[in-house]
Coordinates of C-alpha atoms in Angstrom, one line a residue:
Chain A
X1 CA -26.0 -13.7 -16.0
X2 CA -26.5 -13.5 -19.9
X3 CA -23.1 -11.7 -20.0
X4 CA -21.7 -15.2 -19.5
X5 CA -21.3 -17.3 -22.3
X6 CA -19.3 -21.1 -22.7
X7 CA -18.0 -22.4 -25.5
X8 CA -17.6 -26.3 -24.3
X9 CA -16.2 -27.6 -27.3
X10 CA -12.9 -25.1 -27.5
X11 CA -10.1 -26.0 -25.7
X12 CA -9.8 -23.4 -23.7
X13 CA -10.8 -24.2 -19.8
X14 CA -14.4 -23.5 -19.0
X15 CA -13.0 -21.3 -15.5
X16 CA -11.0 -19.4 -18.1
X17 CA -14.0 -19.1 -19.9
X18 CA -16.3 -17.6 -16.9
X19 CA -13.7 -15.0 -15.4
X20 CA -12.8 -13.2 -18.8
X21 CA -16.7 -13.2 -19.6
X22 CA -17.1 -11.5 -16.7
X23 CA -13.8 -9.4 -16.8
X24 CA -15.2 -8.4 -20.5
X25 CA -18.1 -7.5 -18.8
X26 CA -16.7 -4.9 -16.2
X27 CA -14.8 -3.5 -18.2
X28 CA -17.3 -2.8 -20.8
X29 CA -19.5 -1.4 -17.8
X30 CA -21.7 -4.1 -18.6
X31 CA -21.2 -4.9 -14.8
X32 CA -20.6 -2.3 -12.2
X33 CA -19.6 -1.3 -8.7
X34 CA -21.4 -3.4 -5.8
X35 CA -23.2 -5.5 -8.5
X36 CA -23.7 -8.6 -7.1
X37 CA -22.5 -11.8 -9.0
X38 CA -24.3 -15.0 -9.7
X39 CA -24.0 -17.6 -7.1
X40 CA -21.5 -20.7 -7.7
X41 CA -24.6 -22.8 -7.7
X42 CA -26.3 -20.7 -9.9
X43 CA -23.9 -21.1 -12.9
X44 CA -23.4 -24.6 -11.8
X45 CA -27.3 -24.8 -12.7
X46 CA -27.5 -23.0 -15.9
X47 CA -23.9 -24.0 -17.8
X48 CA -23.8 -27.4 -16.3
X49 CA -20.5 -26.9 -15.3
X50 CA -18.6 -28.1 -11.9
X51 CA -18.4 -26.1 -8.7
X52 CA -15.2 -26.3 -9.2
X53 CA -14.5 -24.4 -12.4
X54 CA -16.7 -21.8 -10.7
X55 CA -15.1 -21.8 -7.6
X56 CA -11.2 -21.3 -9.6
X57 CA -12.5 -18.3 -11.9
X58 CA -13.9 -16.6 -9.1
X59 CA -10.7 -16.8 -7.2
X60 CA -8.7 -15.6 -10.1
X61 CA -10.9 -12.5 -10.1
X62 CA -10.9 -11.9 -6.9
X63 CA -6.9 -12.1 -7.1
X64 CA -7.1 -9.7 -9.2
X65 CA -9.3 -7.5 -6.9
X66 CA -12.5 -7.4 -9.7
X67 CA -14.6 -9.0 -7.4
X68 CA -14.9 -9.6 -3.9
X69 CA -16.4 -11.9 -1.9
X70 CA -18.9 -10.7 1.4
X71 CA -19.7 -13.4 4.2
X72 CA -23.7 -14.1 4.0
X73 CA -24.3 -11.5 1.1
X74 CA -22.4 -12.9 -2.0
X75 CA -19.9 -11.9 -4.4
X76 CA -19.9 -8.7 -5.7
X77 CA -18.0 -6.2 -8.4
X78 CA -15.4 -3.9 -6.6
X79 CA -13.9 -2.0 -9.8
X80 CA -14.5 1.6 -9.1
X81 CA -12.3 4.8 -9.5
X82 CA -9.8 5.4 -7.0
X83 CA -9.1 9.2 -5.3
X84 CA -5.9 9.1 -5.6
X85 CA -3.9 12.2 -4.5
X86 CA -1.2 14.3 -2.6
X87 CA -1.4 14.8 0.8
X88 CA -0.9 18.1 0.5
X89 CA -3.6 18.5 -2.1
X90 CA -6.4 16.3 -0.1
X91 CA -9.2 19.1 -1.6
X92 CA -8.4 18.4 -5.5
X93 CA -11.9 17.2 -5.6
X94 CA -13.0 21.4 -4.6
X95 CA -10.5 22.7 -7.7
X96 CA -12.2 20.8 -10.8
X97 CA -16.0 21.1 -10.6
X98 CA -16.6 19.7 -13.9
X99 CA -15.1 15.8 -12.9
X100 CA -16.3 16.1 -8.9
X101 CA -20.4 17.0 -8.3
X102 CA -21.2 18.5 -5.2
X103 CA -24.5 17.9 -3.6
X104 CA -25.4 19.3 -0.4
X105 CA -27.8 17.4 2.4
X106 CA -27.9 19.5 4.8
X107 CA -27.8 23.3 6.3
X108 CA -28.0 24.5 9.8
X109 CA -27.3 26.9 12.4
X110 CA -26.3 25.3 15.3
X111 CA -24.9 26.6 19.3
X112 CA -25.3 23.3 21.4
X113 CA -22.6 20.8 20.1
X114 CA -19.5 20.3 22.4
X115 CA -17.0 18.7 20.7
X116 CA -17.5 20.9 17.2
X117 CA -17.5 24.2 19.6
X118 CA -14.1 23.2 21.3
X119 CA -12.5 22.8 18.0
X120 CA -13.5 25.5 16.7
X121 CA -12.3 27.2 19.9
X122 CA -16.1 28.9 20.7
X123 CA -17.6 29.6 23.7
X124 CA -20.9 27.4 24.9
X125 CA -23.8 28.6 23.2
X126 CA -22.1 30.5 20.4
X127 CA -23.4 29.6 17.0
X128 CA -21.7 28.4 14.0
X129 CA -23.0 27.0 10.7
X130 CA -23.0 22.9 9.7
X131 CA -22.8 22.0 5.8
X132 CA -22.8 18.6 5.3
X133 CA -22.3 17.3 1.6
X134 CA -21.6 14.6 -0.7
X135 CA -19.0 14.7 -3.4
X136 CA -19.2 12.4 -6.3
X137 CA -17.5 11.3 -9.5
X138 CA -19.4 9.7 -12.4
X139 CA -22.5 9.0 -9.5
X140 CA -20.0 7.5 -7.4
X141 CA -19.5 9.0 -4.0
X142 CA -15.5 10.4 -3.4
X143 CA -16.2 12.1 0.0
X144 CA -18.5 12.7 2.9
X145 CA -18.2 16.2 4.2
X146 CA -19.4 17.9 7.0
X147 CA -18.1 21.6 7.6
X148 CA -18.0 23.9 10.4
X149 CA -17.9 27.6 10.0
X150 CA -18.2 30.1 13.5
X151 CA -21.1 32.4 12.7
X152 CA -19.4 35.5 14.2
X153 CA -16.8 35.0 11.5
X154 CA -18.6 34.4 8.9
X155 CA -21.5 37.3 8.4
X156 CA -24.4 37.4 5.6
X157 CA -24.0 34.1 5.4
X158 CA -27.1 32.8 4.1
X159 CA -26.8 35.2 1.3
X160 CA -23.5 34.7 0.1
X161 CA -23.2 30.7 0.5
X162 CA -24.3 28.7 -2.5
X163 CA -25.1 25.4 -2.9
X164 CA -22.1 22.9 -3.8
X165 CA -19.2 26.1 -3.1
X166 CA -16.1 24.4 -2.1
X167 CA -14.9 25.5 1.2
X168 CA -12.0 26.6 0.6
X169 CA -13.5 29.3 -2.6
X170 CA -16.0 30.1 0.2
X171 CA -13.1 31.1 2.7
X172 CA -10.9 32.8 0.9
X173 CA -12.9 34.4 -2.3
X174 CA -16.1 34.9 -0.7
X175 CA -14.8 36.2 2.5
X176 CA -11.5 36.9 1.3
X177 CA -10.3 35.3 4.7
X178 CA -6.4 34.0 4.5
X179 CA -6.0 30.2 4.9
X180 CA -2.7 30.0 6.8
X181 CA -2.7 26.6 6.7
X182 CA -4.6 23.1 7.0
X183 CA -3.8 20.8 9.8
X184 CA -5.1 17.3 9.0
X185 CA -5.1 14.6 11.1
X186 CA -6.1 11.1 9.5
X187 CA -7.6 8.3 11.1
X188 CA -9.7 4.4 9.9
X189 CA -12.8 3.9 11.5
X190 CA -15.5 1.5 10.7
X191 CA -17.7 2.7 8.2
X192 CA -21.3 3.1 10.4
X193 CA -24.6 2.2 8.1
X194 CA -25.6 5.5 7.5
X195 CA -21.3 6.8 6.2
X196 CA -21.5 3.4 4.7
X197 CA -24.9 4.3 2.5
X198 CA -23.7 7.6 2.1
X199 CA -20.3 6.3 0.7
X200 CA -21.8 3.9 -1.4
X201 CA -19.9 1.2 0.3
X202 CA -20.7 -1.5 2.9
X203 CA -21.3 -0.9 6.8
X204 CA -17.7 -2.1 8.7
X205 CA -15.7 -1.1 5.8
X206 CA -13.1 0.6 6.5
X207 CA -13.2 4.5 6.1
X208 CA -10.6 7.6 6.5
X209 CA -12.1 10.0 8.7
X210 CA -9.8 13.0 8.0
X211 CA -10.2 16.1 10.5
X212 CA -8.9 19.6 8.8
X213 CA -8.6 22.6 11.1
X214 CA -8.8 25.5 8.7
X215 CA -6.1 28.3 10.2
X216 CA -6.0 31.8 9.4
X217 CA -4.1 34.8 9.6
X218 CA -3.4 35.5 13.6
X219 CA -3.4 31.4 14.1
X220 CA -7.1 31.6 14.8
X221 CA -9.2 28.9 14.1
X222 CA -11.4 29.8 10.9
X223 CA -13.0 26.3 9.9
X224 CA -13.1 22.8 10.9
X225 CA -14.2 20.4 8.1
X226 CA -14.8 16.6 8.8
X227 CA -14.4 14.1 5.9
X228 CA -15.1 10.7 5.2
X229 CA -13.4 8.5 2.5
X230 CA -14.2 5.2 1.3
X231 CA -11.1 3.3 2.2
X232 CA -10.7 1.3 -0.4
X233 CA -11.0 4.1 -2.8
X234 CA -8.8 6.4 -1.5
X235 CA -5.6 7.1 -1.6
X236 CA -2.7 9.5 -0.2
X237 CA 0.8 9.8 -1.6
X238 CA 4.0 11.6 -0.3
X239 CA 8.0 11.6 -1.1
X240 CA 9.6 12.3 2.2
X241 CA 13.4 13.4 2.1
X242 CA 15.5 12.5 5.4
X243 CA 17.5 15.6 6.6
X244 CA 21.0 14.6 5.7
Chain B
X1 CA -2.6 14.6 37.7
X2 CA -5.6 13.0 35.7
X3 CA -8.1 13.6 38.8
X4 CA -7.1 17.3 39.0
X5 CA -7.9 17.7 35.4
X6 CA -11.6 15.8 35.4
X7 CA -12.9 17.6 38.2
X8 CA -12.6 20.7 36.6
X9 CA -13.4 19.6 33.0
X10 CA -15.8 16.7 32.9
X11 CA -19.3 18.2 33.7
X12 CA -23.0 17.9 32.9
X13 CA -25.4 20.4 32.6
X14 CA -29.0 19.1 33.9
X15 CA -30.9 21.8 31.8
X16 CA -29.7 19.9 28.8
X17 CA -31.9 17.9 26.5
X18 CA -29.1 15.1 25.2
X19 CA -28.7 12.3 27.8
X20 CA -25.8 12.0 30.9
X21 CA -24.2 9.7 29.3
X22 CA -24.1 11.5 25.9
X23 CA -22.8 14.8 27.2
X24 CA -20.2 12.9 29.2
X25 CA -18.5 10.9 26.3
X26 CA -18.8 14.2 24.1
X27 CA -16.7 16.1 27.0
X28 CA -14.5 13.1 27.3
X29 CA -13.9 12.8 23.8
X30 CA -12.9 16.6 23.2
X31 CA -10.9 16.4 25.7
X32 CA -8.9 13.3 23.9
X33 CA -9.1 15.0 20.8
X34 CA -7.6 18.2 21.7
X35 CA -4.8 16.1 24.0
X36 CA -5.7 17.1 27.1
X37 CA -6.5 13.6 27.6
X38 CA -3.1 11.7 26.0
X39 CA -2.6 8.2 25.0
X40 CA -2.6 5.7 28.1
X41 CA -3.8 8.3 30.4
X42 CA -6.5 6.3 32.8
X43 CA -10.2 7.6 33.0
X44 CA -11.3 7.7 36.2
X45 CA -13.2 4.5 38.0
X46 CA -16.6 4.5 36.8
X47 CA -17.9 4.7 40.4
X48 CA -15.5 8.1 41.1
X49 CA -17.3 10.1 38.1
X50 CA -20.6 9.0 39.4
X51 CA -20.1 10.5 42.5
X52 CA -18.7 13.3 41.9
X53 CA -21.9 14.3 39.2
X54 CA -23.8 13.0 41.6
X55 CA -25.8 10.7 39.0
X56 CA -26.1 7.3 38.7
X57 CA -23.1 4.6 37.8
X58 CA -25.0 3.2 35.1
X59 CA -24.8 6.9 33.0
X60 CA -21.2 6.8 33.1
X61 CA -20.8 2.8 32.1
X62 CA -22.7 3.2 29.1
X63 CA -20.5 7.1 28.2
X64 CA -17.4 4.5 28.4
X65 CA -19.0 1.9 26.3
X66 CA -19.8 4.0 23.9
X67 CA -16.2 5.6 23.5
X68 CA -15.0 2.3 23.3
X69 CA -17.4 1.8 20.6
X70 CA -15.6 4.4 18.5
X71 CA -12.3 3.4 19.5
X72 CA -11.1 6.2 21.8
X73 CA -10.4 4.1 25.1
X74 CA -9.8 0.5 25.9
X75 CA -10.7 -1.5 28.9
X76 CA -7.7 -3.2 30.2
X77 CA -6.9 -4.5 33.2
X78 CA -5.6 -0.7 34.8
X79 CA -8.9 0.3 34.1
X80 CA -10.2 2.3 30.8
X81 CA -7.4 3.9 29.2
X82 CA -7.2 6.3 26.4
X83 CA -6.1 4.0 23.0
X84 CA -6.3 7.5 20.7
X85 CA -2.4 8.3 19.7
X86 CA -1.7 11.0 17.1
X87 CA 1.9 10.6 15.1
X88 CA 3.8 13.8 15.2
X89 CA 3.6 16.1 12.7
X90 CA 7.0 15.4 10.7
X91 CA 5.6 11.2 10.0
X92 CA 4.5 12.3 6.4
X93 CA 6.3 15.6 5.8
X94 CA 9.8 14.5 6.7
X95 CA 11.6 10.5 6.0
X96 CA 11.6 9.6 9.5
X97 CA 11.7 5.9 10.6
X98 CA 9.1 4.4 12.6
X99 CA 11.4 3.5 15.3
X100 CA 12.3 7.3 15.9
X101 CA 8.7 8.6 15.0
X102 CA 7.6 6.2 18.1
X103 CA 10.5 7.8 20.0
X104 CA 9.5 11.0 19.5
X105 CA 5.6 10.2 20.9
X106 CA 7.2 10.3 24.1
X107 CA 6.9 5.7 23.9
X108 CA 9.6 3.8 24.8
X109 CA 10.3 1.8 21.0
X110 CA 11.6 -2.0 20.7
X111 CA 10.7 -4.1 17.6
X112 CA 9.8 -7.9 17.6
X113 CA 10.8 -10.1 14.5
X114 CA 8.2 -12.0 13.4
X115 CA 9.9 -13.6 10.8
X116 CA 12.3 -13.3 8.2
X117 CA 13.9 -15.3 5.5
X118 CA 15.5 -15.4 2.1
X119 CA 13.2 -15.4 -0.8
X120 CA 13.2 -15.5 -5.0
X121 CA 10.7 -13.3 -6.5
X122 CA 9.4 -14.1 -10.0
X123 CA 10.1 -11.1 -12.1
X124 CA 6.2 -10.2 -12.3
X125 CA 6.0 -10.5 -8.7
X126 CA 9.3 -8.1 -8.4
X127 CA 7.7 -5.8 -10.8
X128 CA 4.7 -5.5 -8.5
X129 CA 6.7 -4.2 -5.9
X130 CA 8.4 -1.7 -8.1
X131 CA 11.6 -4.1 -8.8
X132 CA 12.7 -4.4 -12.8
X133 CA 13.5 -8.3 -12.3
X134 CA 13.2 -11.3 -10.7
X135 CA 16.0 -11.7 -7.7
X136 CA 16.3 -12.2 -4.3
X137 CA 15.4 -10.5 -1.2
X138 CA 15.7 -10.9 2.7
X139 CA 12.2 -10.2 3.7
X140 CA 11.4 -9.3 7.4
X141 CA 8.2 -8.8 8.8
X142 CA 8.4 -7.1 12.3
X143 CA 6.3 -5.4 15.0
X144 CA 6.8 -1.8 15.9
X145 CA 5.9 -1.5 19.8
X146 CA 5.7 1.9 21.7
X147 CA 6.1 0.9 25.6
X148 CA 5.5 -2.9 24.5
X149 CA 2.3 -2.2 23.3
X150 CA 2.2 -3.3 19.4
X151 CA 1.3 0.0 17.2
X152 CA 2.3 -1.0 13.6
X153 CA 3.8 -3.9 11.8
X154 CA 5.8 -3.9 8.5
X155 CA 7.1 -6.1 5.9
X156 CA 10.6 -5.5 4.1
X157 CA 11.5 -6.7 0.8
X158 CA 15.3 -5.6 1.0
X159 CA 17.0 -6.8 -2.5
X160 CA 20.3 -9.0 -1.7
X161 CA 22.5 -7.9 -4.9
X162 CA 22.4 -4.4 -2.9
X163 CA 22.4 -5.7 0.4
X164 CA 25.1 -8.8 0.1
X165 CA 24.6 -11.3 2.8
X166 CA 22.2 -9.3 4.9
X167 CA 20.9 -12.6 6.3
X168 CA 24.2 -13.1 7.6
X169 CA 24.2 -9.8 9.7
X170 CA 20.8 -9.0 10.5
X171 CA 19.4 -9.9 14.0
X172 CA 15.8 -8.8 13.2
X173 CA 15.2 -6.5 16.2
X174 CA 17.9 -3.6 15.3
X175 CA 16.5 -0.5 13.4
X176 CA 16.8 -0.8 9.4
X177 CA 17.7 2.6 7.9
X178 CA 20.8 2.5 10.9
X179 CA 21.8 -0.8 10.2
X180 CA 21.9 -0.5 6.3
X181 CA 23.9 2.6 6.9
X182 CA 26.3 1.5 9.4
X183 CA 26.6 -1.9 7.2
X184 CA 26.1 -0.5 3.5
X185 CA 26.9 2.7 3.6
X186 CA 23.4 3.6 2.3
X187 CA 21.3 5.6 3.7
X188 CA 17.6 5.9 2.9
X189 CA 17.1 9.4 1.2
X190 CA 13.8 9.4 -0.2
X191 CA 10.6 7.7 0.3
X192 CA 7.7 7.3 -1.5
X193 CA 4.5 6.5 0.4
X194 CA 1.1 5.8 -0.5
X195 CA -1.7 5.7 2.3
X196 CA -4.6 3.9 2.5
X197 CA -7.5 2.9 5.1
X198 CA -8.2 -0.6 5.3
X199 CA -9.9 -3.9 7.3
X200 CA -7.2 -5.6 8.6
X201 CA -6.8 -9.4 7.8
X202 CA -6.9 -11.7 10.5
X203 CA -3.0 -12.9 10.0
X204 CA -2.0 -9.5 10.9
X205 CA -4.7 -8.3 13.4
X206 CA -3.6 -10.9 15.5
X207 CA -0.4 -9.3 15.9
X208 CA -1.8 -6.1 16.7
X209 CA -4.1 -7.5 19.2
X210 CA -7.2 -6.5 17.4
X211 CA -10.1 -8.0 16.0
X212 CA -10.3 -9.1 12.5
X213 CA -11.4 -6.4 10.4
X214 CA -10.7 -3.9 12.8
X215 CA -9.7 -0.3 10.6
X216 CA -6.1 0.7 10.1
X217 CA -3.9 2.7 8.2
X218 CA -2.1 0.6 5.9
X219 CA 1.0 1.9 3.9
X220 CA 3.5 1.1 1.0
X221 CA 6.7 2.7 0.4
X222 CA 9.3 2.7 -1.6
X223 CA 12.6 3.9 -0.7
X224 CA 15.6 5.0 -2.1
X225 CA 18.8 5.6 -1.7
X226 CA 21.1 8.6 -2.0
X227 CA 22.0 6.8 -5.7
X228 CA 18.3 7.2 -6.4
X229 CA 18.1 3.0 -6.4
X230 CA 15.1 1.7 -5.1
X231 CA 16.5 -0.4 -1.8
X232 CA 13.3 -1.3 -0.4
X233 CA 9.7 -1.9 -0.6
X234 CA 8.1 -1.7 3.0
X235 CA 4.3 -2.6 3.6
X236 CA 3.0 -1.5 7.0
X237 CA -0.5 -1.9 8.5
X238 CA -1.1 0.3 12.1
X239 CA -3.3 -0.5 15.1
X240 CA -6.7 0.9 14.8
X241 CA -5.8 3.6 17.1
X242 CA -3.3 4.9 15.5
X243 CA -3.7 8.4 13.8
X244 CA -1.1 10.9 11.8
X245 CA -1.1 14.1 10.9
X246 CA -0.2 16.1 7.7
X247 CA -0.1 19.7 7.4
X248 CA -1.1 22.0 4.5
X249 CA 0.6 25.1 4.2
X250 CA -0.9 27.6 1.8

């Protein structure tokens, strides 16, 4: 806590004092996402201060959405870039490669999952390939992806994919497929503990679980792509016109 | 209707290595997912299923318990019914008021008032809601309900130099965007909307009838009027079983 310092001969009040030390020290990166904050009694202890005075500058930064408190585990630092972005461009994070790092967990060829086979409209057994990936900005995570690609549509494929391609460049420039269009469907869940370490968040947060059937030319089903966003970093904007 | 449906499309397959109860919430679930199964459509009783898979009650219990783990189905008192709703497509591509988006689900819509009264807002807490100055507002904070059930509820900050002695007129259970055009002559031509998911507080859960905490889609939006002014800044916060869609088109 040596980022805290208290003048107790100034005037100015010693909870004043505490949250714009620690303000000054988020913003100066000093302090950063999911760091966890001394305890009231802690600074009580060291500055000789009341609980009080504790007690009022955390709330002020926790106002102002800095910090939050977390029932049993303390009081942590929440300040941490936000996704913010058109619904209609929900994959921004695929079009700029040098601001959003791609790194993939895991590859497989699968034929024995039910729900992913009747969305992407297969038969029982048939095959199709799983990517799952994380997406991160400045080391923090943006998205948890895990895409679906039919295997009869997609041939070669262990020779063409890279690691970290965005879906989208791998459907239509790779395989020079046509995207028709992208139905989304978005829903909150609970963050589960392994989303929740993946995400870089806490389990029970909540999480947008978006759902993306890729549709191409003839309406057939091309891709399905499930993502997870941290909730509280995420967010969709739209300007809807009513129909005079 | 339902019955007819799970004979022929809830199944197991015995050569399989994943568990009963695991192959039947997976069937269940797809079937939810691509609307086969709709919102408050009953699963069968528990005991039913068993028999006709011939396997033991107990697999089936636990397939339901876990579904209602991940929020697809409820346990009320018809039995377990599907909670899973998806909003029509139009919710975030076209301005359509909740009332009529819950309309168009097939629900029958009312709205309860929870409260609503005349306020003063500093003008930095104006300013936060996208408002130049300080002034006052009616602010209503009601609950959306599709066949009584409650599905979202939403705060109104409706500024009273634009709407002159709206506390007057307003009942608190009408439709807005109607009212302030059959009143004002304004109709709400744009709307701006920013999404987010969230843990819902436990003033509001309760409303919902969830748990504290319990996931939702929470919303802001501003809207404005065919003068371009902004004439309202709504906050809403949905059940956790609530879904939308949004459409790309490339």
């Amino acid at each position: 806590m040596d980022y805290i310092f208290i003048d107790k001969t100034i005037k100015t009040s010693i909870y004043k004092q505490i949250a714009s030390c620690i303000s000054q020290a988020i913003e100066s990166g000093r302090l950063t996402y999911n760091d966890r904050l001394p305890t009231e009694k802690e600074i009580c202890d060291v500055f000789d201060v009341s609980q009080t005075a504790v007690k009022m500058a955390y709330q002020q930064l926790i106002n102002q959405e800095q910090i939050k408190r977390v029932k049993g585990r303390g009081t942590f630092v929440t300040n941490r870039h936000v996704y913010h972005q058109e619904f209609s461009n929900l994959y921004a994070f695929e079009k700029n490669p040098n601001l959003y790092q791609v790194t993939d967990l895991l590859f497989d060829c699968v034929d024995d999952a039910y729900i992913i086979q009747r969305m992407l409209k297969l038969e029982r057994h048939e095959s199709f390939y799983v990517i799952q990936r994380v997406v991160k900005q400045n080391n923090l995570p943006v998205v948890y992806q895990s895409i679906y690609l039919p295997e009869h549509m997609y041939p070669q494929f262990k020779k063409k994919y890279q690691k970290g391609i965005g879906v989208l460049t791998l459907i239509s420039d790779v395989y020079q497929k046509e995207i028709v269009q992208i139905q989304n469907t978005y829903s909150p869940i609970k963050a589960s503990s392994s989303e929740a370490q993946l995400l870089n968040i806490l389990p029970n947060e909540a999480i947008y679980l978006i759902r993306s059937l890729f549709i191409g030319a003839n309406q057939n089903i091309i891709g399905y792509v499930v993502n997870y966003f941290p909730g509280e970093f995420t967010e969709f904007e739209v300007t809807v016109h009513a129909r005079p | 209707m339902l019955d007819h449906k799970i004979l022929e499309l809830i199944s197991i397959d015995r050569r399989e290595k994943r568990p009963y109860d695991i192959q039947i919430k997976d069937r269940i679930k797809a079937l939810i997912l691509d609307q086969t199964f709709y919102y408050q459509d009953l699963l069968p009783e528990a005991k039913d299923l068993a028999l006709l898979l011939l396997i033991d009650k107990e697999w089936v219990n636990s397939a339901y318990r876990l579904l209602m783990k991940e929020s697809f189905i409820k346990k009320t008192e018809r039995g377990f019914e599907v909670t899973y709703l998806e909003l029509t497509n139009y919710f975030f591509d076209r301005n359509t008021a909740i009332y009529d988006a819950i309309k168009a689900l097939g629900l029958m819509p009312s709205i309860e008032c929870i409260d609503q009264k005349v306020i003063t807002l500093s003008e930095h807490e104006a300013q936060a809601l996208g408002f130049k100055e300080s002034r006052k507002f009616l602010h209503i904070n009601r609950l959306y309900k599709g066949n009584n059930r409650p599905l979202i509820i939403l705060e109104n900050y409706l500024p009273m130099d634009i709407f002159t002695d709206i506390d007057q007129v307003f009942v608190g259970t009408e439709p807005l965007n109607a009212f302030i055009l059959e009143h004002y002559g304004l109709y709400a031509k744009d709307s701006h909307r920013v999404t987010k998911a969230v843990n819902l507080p436990s003033h509001i859960a309760k409303y919902l009838n969830e748990q504290e905490g319990a996931p939702s889609i929470s919303s802001t939006n501003h809207v404005y009027d065919q003068h371009q002014r902004l004439i309202d800044y709504g906050l809403s916060h949905s059940t956790s079983s609530y879904y939308f869609q949004s459409m790309i088109k490339l």
